[in-house]
Short mmCIF file of C-alpha atoms in Angstrom, two decimals:
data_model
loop_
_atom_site.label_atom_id
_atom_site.label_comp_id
_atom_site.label_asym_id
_atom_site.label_seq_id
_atom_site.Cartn_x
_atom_site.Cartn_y
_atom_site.Cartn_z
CA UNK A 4 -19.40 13.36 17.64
CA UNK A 5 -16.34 10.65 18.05
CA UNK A 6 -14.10 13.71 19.53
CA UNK A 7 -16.10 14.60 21.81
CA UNK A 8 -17.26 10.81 22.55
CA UNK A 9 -20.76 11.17 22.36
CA UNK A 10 -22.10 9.52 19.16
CA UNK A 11 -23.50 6.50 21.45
CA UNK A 12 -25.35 9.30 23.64
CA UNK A 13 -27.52 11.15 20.05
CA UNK A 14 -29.94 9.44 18.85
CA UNK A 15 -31.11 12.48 16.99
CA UNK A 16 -30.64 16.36 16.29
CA UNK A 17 -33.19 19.04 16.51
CA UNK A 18 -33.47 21.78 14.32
CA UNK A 19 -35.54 24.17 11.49
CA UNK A 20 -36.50 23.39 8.45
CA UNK A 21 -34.28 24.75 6.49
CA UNK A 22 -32.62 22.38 3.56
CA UNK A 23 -29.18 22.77 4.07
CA UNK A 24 -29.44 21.86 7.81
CA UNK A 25 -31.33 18.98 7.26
CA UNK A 26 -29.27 17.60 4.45
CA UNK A 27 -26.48 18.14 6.57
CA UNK A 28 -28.25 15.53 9.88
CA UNK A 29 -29.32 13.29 7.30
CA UNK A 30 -25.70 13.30 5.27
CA UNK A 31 -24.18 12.42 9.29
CA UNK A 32 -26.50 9.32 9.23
CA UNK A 33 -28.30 11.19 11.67
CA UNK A 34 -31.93 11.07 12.45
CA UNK A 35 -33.15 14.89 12.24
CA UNK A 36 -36.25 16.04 14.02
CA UNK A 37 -38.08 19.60 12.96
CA UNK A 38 -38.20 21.98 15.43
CA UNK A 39 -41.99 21.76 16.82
CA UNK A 40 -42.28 25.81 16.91
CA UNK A 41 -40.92 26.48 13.87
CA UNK A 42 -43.22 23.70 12.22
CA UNK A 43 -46.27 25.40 13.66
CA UNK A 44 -45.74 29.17 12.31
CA UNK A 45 -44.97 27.16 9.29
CA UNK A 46 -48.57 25.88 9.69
CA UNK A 47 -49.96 28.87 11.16
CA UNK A 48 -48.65 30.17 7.74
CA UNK A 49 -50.25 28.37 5.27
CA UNK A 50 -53.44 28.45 6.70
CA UNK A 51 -53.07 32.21 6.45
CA UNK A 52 -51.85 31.62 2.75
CA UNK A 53 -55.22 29.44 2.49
CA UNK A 54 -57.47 32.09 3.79
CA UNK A 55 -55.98 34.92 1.88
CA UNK A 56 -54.98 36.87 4.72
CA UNK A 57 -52.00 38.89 5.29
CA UNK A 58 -49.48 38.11 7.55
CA UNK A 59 -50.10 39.77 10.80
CA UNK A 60 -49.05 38.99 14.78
CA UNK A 61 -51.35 39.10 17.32
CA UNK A 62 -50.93 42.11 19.68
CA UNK A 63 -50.60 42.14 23.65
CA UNK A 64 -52.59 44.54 25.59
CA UNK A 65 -49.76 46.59 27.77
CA UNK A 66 -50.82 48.71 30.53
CA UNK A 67 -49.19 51.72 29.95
CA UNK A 68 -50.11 51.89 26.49
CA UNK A 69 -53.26 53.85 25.39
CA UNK A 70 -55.70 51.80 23.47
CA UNK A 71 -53.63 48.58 23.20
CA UNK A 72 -56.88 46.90 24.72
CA UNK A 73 -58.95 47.84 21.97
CA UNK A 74 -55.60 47.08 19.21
CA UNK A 75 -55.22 43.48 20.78
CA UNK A 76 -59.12 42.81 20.63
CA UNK A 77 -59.66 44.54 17.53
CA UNK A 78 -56.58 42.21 15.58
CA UNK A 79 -58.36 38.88 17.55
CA UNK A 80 -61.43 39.35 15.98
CA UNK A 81 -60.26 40.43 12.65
CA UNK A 82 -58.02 37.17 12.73
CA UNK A 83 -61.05 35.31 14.20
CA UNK A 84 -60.78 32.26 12.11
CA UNK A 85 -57.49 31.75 12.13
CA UNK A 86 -57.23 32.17 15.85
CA UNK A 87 -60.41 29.18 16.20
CA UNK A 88 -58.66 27.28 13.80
CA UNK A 89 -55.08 27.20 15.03
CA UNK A 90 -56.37 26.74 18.82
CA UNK A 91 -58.37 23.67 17.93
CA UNK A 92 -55.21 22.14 16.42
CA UNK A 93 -52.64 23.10 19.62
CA UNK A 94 -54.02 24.77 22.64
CA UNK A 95 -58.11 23.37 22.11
CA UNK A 96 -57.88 24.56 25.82
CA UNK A 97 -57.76 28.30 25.49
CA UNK A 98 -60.25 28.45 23.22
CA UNK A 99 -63.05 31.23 23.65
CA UNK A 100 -66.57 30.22 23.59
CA UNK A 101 -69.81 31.48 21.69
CA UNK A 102 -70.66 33.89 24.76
CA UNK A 103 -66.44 35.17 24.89
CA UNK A 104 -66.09 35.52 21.54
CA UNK A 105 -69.74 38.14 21.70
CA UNK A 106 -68.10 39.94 24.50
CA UNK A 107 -65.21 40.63 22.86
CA UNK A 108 -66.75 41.36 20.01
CA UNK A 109 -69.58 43.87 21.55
CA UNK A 110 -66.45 45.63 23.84
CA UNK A 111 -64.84 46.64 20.38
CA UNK A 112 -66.93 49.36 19.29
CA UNK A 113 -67.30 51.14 23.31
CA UNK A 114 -63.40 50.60 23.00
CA UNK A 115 -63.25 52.57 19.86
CA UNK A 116 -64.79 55.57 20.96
CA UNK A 117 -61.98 56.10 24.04
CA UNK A 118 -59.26 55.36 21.07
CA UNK A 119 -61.01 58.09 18.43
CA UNK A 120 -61.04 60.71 21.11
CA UNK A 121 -57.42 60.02 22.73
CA UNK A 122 -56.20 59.69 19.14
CA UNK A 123 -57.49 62.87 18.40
CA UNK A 124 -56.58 64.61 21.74
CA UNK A 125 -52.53 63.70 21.23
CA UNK A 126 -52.31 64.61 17.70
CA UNK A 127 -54.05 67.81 18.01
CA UNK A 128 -51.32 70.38 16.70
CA UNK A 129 -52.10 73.20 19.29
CA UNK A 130 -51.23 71.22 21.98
CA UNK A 131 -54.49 71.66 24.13
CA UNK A 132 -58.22 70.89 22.73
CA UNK A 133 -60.30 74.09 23.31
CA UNK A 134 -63.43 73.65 25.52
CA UNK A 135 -66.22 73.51 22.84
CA UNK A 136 -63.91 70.19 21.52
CA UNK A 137 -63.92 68.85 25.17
CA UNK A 138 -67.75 68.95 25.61
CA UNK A 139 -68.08 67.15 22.06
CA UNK A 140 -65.56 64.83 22.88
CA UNK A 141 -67.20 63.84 26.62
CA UNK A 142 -70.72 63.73 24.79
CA UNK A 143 -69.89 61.26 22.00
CA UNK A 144 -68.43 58.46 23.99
CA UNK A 145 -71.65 58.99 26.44
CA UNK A 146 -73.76 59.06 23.13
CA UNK A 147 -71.76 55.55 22.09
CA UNK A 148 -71.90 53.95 24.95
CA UNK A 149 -75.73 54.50 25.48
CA UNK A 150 -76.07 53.43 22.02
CA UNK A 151 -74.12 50.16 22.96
CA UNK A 152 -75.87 49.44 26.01
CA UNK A 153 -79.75 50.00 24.17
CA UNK A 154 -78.34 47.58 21.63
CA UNK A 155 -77.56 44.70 24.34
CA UNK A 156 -80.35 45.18 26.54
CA UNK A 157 -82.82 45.29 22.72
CA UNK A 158 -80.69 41.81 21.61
CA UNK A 159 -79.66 39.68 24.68
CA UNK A 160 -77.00 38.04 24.51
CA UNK A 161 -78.05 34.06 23.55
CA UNK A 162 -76.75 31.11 25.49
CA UNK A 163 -73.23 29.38 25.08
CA UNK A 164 -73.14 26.69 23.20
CA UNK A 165 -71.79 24.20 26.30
CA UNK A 166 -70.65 25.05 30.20
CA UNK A 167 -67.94 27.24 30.56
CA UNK A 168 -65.12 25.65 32.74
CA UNK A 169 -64.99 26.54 36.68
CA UNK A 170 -62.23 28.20 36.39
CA UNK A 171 -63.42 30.62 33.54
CA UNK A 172 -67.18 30.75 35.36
CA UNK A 173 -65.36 32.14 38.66
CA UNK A 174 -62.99 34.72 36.63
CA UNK A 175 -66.03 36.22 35.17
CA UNK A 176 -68.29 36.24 38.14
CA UNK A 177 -66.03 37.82 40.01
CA UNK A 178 -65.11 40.72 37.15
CA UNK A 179 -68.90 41.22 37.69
CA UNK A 180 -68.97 41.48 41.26
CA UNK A 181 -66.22 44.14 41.35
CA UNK A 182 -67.10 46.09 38.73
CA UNK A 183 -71.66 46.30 39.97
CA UNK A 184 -70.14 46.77 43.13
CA UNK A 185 -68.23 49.94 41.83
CA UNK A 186 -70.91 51.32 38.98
CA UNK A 187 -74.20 49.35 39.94
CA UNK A 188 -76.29 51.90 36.98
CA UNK A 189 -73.43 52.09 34.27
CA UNK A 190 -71.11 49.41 33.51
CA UNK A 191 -68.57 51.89 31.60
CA UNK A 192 -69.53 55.20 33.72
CA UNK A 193 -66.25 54.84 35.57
CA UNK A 194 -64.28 55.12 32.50
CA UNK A 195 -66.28 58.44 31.30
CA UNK A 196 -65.85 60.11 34.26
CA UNK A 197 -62.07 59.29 34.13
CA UNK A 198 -61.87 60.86 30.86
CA UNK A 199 -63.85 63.98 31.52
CA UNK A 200 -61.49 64.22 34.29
CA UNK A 201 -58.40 63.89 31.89
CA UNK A 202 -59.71 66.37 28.97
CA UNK A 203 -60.77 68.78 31.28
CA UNK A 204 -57.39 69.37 32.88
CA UNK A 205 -55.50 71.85 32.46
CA UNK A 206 -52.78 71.81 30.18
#
């Protein structure tokens, strides 16, 4: 600090947690502050410690990736509480409400179906699935998703607990817009006609 001529310019260093580092501030006479990110996955951490879970990183959904929709919603809900929790203590703001969390929750099992059939259509050791598979592969997502939507329409979905924000009300009205104005009968018949499309190519 005196060769470079700056020890009247800190007033304090920045770092992790580890020991030696910080004995090595504090042995300077320096006042060492923990690195804010480093604190909170140490937090994030022991809360996973507390819950007996296993270490595990949310997943992003990526676009050109099969079924990383369903892997990023499926590893949310499974890390539910931990996700509420840690949100409530840093980012309060993006936290989902009661109706969210039920549409996330209710998408998971439609989702599954598309990544049973495309898991089982690019591991199949031929190569190609023969017709008879297609057929039985079209009808049990349509048998699913039936099943999904008799479920929801048999148990409505109950009220949030509190207003969504404006911003959040508008996002969702207008995913609901586009996608009546596209399948007004069937909310997921776009995506089973896309996939009877795919299976049924040629290969």
């Amino acid at each position: 600090m005196e060769k470079w001529k700056i020890s009247n310019k800190v007033t304090a260093i920045v770092s992790d947690n580890v020991n030696n580092i910080v004995a090595a501030v504090q042995s300077g006479g320096w006042r060492h502050i923990g690195c804010f990110a480093h604190t909170l996955n140490l937090v994030v951490q022991e809360m996973q410690k507390q819950m007996n879970l296993p270490v595990l990183k949310l997943k992003q959904d990526v676009v050109t990736r099969w079924n990383s929709t369903y892997d990023m919603l499926n590893r949310v809900v499974s890390r539910k509480d931990a996700v509420i929790a840690t949100l409530a203590l840093v980012r309060h703001e993006l936290a989902l409400n009661t109706t969210e969390w039920q549409v996330v929750e209710k998408a998971i099992p439609i989702l599954k179906s598309f990544y049973e059939v495309t898991t089982e259509i690019s591991t199949e050791k031929q190569g190609s699935v023969r017709l008879k598979e297609k057929v039985g592969l079209s009808s049990r997502i349509n048998v699913r998703t039936e099943n999904s939507e008799s479920r929801s329409t048999a148990q409505p979905r109950p009220e949030a607990v509190g207003e969504p924000s404006n911003s959040s009300a508008s996002i969702w009205q207008k995913f609901d817009e586009e996608v009546s104005a596209l399948v007004p009968c069937n909310p997921v018949a776009a995506g089973i006609v896309e996939l009877d499309k795919y299976i049924q190519e040629p290969y």
